[in-house]
Short mmCIF file of C-alpha atoms in Angstrom, two decimals:
data_model
loop_
_atom_site.label_atom_id
_atom_site.label_comp_id
_atom_site.label_asym_id
_atom_site.label_seq_id
_atom_site.Cartn_x
_atom_site.Cartn_y
_atom_site.Cartn_z
CA MET A 1 -9.65 -17.83 1.46
CA LEU A 2 -12.23 -15.07 1.63
CA SER A 3 -15.57 -15.61 -0.04
CA LEU A 4 -16.40 -13.31 -2.94
CA ALA A 5 -19.08 -11.60 -0.86
CA VAL A 6 -16.70 -10.87 2.00
CA ALA A 7 -13.96 -9.77 -0.38
CA ALA A 8 -16.35 -7.33 -2.04
CA LEU A 9 -17.08 -5.69 1.29
CA ILE A 10 -13.76 -5.62 3.09
CA ALA A 11 -11.33 -5.53 0.15
CA CYS A 12 -10.47 -2.91 -2.45
CA SER A 13 -10.35 -4.70 -5.79
CA PRO A 14 -11.17 -2.38 -8.70
CA PRO A 15 -13.42 -4.01 -11.30
CA THR A 16 -11.75 -5.65 -14.25
CA ASP A 17 -12.94 -4.96 -17.79
CA PRO A 18 -14.53 -8.28 -18.84
CA GLY A 19 -13.24 -7.76 -22.36
CA VAL A 20 -9.62 -7.64 -21.23
CA PRO A 21 -7.90 -10.87 -20.18
CA PRO A 22 -6.05 -10.89 -16.83
CA PHE A 23 -2.53 -9.51 -17.12
CA ARG A 24 0.31 -11.89 -16.35
CA LEU A 25 3.96 -10.96 -15.92
CA ALA A 26 6.08 -13.18 -18.15
CA ALA A 27 9.31 -11.62 -16.85
CA PRO A 28 10.42 -8.96 -14.36
CA VAL A 29 9.24 -5.50 -15.38
CA ALA A 30 11.93 -3.31 -16.90
CA SER A 31 13.06 -0.52 -14.63
CA ASP A 32 12.43 2.07 -17.36
CA SER A 33 8.72 1.13 -17.40
CA LEU A 34 8.52 1.52 -13.63
CA MET A 35 10.46 4.78 -13.87
CA GLU A 36 8.00 6.15 -16.43
CA LEU A 37 5.02 5.18 -14.30
CA TYR A 38 6.62 6.57 -11.15
CA ARG A 39 7.42 9.89 -12.78
CA SER A 40 3.85 10.14 -14.07
CA GLY A 41 2.47 9.80 -10.56
CA ARG A 42 1.18 12.44 -8.21
CA THR A 43 3.14 13.68 -5.26
CA TRP A 44 1.57 13.00 -1.88
CA GLU A 45 0.73 16.69 -1.54
CA ASP A 46 -1.20 16.75 -4.82
CA PHE A 47 -2.98 13.47 -4.15
CA TYR A 48 -3.90 14.45 -0.59
CA ALA A 49 -5.26 17.82 -1.65
CA ALA A 50 -7.60 16.09 -4.12
CA VAL A 51 -8.88 13.37 -1.76
CA ASN A 52 -12.67 13.37 -1.67
CA ALA A 53 -13.95 9.94 -0.65
CA ARG A 54 -13.28 9.00 2.99
CA ARG A 55 -11.60 12.37 3.45
CA VAL A 56 -12.08 12.45 7.23
CA LEU A 57 -10.28 9.11 7.53
CA TRP A 58 -7.41 10.26 5.30
CA VAL A 59 -7.03 13.48 7.28
CA ASP A 60 -7.24 11.79 10.68
CA ASN A 61 -4.59 9.25 9.73
CA TYR A 62 -2.19 11.75 8.18
CA GLU A 63 -2.60 14.61 10.61
CA GLY A 64 -2.83 12.50 13.77
CA PRO A 65 0.07 11.61 16.09
CA GLY A 66 3.49 11.05 14.58
CA LEU A 67 5.09 7.66 14.07
CA PRO A 68 6.85 5.97 17.01
CA ASP A 69 10.53 6.82 17.40
CA SER A 70 11.42 3.13 17.33
CA LEU A 71 10.08 2.82 13.78
CA LEU A 72 11.73 6.01 12.60
CA THR A 73 15.07 4.86 14.01
CA ARG A 74 14.82 1.64 12.00
CA ALA A 75 13.94 3.50 8.82
CA ARG A 76 16.69 6.12 9.22
CA ALA A 77 19.27 3.37 9.58
CA VAL A 78 18.62 2.28 5.97
CA GLU A 79 21.01 4.12 3.69
CA GLY A 80 20.42 5.18 0.10
CA THR A 81 17.58 6.55 -1.99
CA TRP A 82 14.37 4.51 -2.12
CA ARG A 83 11.14 5.25 -3.91
CA PHE A 84 7.64 4.01 -3.14
CA LEU A 85 5.41 3.64 -6.19
CA VAL A 86 1.82 3.35 -4.98
CA VAL A 87 -1.36 2.36 -6.79
CA ALA A 88 -4.20 3.73 -4.67
CA ILE A 89 -7.65 5.29 -4.75
CA ASP A 90 -9.21 7.53 -2.15
CA SER A 91 -12.40 5.45 -1.79
CA CYS A 92 -10.50 2.33 -0.69
CA SER A 93 -10.51 1.81 3.08
CA ASP A 94 -7.21 -0.09 2.95
CA SER A 95 -5.58 2.74 1.00
CA ALA A 96 -6.92 5.31 3.47
CA ASN A 97 -5.44 3.30 6.34
CA THR A 98 -2.07 2.72 4.67
CA ILE A 99 -0.92 5.58 2.46
CA PRO A 100 -1.21 8.42 5.04
CA PHE A 101 1.16 6.52 7.32
CA LEU A 102 3.54 5.81 4.45
CA ALA A 103 3.46 9.53 3.65
CA LYS A 104 4.35 10.35 7.26
CA LEU A 105 7.27 7.92 7.03
CA VAL A 106 8.50 9.56 3.83
CA ASP A 107 8.11 13.00 5.42
CA ALA A 108 10.26 11.98 8.37
CA VAL A 109 13.05 9.98 6.72
CA PRO A 110 15.62 11.44 4.30
CA GLY A 111 16.20 9.33 1.21
CA LEU A 112 12.59 8.20 0.84
CA GLU A 113 10.31 9.38 -1.96
CA LEU A 114 6.68 8.69 -2.89
CA ARG A 115 4.50 8.90 -5.98
CA ILE A 116 0.88 7.73 -6.36
CA VAL A 117 -0.95 6.55 -9.48
CA ASP A 118 -4.58 5.54 -9.85
CA PRO A 119 -5.78 1.99 -10.67
CA THR A 120 -6.21 2.86 -14.34
CA ALA A 121 -2.59 3.90 -14.90
CA GLY A 122 -1.33 1.30 -12.47
CA ARG A 123 -3.50 -1.62 -13.56
CA TRP A 124 -0.58 -3.56 -15.02
CA VAL A 125 1.35 -3.21 -11.78
CA MET A 126 -1.62 -4.45 -9.75
CA GLU A 127 -2.22 -7.36 -12.12
CA GLY A 128 1.42 -8.35 -11.84
CA HIS A 129 1.27 -8.30 -8.03
CA ARG A 130 -1.98 -10.02 -7.16
CA THR A 131 -3.04 -10.95 -3.66
CA ALA A 132 -2.61 -14.51 -2.40
CA ASP A 133 -6.26 -15.18 -3.31
CA GLY A 134 -5.79 -13.91 -6.86
CA ARG A 135 -7.09 -10.31 -6.79
CA ALA A 136 -5.61 -7.11 -8.16
CA ALA A 137 -6.05 -4.79 -5.18
CA THR A 138 -5.35 -1.35 -3.81
CA PRO A 139 -3.14 -0.27 -2.33
CA THR A 140 -0.33 -1.90 -4.23
CA VAL A 141 3.00 -0.51 -3.02
CA ILE A 142 6.20 -1.21 -5.00
CA LEU A 143 9.60 -0.39 -3.52
CA LEU A 144 12.04 0.92 -6.12
CA ASP A 145 15.76 1.44 -5.76
CA GLU A 146 17.71 4.43 -7.02
CA ALA A 147 17.77 2.97 -10.54
CA TYR A 148 13.98 2.30 -10.44
CA GLY A 149 14.46 -1.44 -10.12
CA GLU A 150 11.79 -3.27 -8.14
CA ARG A 151 13.06 -4.37 -4.74
CA GLY A 152 9.91 -5.33 -2.86
CA CYS A 153 6.17 -4.93 -2.57
CA PHE A 154 3.35 -4.54 -0.05
CA ILE A 155 -0.10 -5.59 -1.23
CA GLU A 156 -3.39 -4.37 0.25
CA ARG A 157 -2.87 -4.66 4.03
CA PRO A 158 -0.33 -5.59 6.72
CA VAL A 159 0.45 -9.15 7.74
CA ALA A 160 -1.02 -8.83 11.23
CA LEU A 161 -4.39 -7.67 9.89
CA ARG A 162 -4.51 -10.48 7.35
CA ARG A 163 -3.97 -12.98 10.13
CA MET A 164 -6.76 -11.42 12.18
CA LEU A 165 -9.19 -11.51 9.26
CA ALA A 166 -8.30 -15.12 8.49
CA GLU A 167 -9.46 -16.05 11.99
CA ALA A 168 -12.41 -13.67 12.21
CA ARG A 169 -15.96 -14.95 12.38
CA GLY A 170 -19.31 -13.33 11.63
CA GLY A 171 -20.98 -11.78 8.63
CA ASP A 172 -19.56 -9.42 6.05
CA GLN A 173 -20.43 -6.28 7.98
CA ASP A 174 -18.96 -7.70 11.19
CA ARG A 175 -15.71 -8.48 9.42
CA PHE A 176 -15.55 -5.03 7.87
CA GLU A 177 -16.11 -3.39 11.23
CA SER A 178 -13.46 -5.64 12.78
CA LYS A 179 -11.03 -4.55 10.08
CA MET A 180 -11.70 -0.87 10.64
CA THR A 181 -11.42 -1.25 14.41
CA TRP A 182 -8.10 -3.03 13.99
CA TYR A 183 -6.79 -0.24 11.77
CA ARG A 184 -7.90 2.42 14.25
CA GLU A 185 -6.29 0.71 17.23
CA ASP A 186 -3.08 -0.16 15.40
CA ALA A 187 -2.65 3.47 14.23
CA GLY A 188 -0.39 2.54 11.34
CA ARG A 189 2.29 0.81 13.40
CA SER A 190 2.05 -2.61 11.76
CA THR A 191 1.75 -1.12 8.28
CA VAL A 192 4.82 1.06 8.71
CA SER A 193 6.77 -1.79 10.30
CA ASP A 194 6.02 -4.00 7.30
CA LEU A 195 7.08 -1.24 4.90
CA ILE A 196 10.31 -0.65 6.80
CA GLY A 197 10.91 -4.38 6.61
CA LEU A 198 10.89 -4.05 2.82
CA LEU A 199 13.53 -1.32 3.07
CA GLU A 200 15.68 -3.38 5.40
CA SER A 201 15.47 -6.44 3.16
CA ALA A 202 16.30 -4.41 0.05
CA ALA A 203 19.27 -2.77 1.75
CA ALA A 204 20.51 -6.25 2.66
CA GLY A 205 20.36 -7.30 -0.99
CA GLU A 206 17.10 -9.21 -0.76
CA SER A 207 13.76 -8.60 -2.50
CA HIS A 208 10.60 -9.32 -0.57
CA CYS A 209 7.04 -9.16 -1.89
CA ASP A 210 4.39 -9.41 0.78
CA GLN A 211 1.15 -10.53 -0.90
CA GLY A 212 -2.14 -9.53 0.65
CA ALA A 213 -4.99 -11.96 1.14
#
């Protein structure tokens, strides 16, 4: 488990109002609530145009090389309409290294849609999908089916990066730099593979929620 100091540096956990108790899901969220939140969200185009913090990183990741054909072939083999509901903020390094690649996937694959809400509107979604070490974090990505039912989730960062950070040594700054180097070298491949895995599981009738840590 990450220490609080490390988590503060390398993670994106929006502050919680101390006067508001942590949200807990007592039951699965109704699809109409997720539908309402999804429909209130920004399109990728609107969100991207308004990005201010870490803009160079967002632009480099979105406008850089396209996704590998092997990943696109997997995604295009999944039939149906699927929607990604994302809670993200432009200042979060994990969001900046995840959402541009998700947007490229949506751009390239028919049947995929994307909407983005901020951590204020999406707080209840984040609180209901905490990381393995108990944090509400960005990005929180929820996969919705055609009827807006939840079919999977991706929280904060890909599995391979979490494994690397769990084994990493050094101080907070060293770990942050290691994270950013990993993201740069991976170029979105692991992130997109994990997201496609959610699609494949959902299409097979399974729901998979991949908690961050």
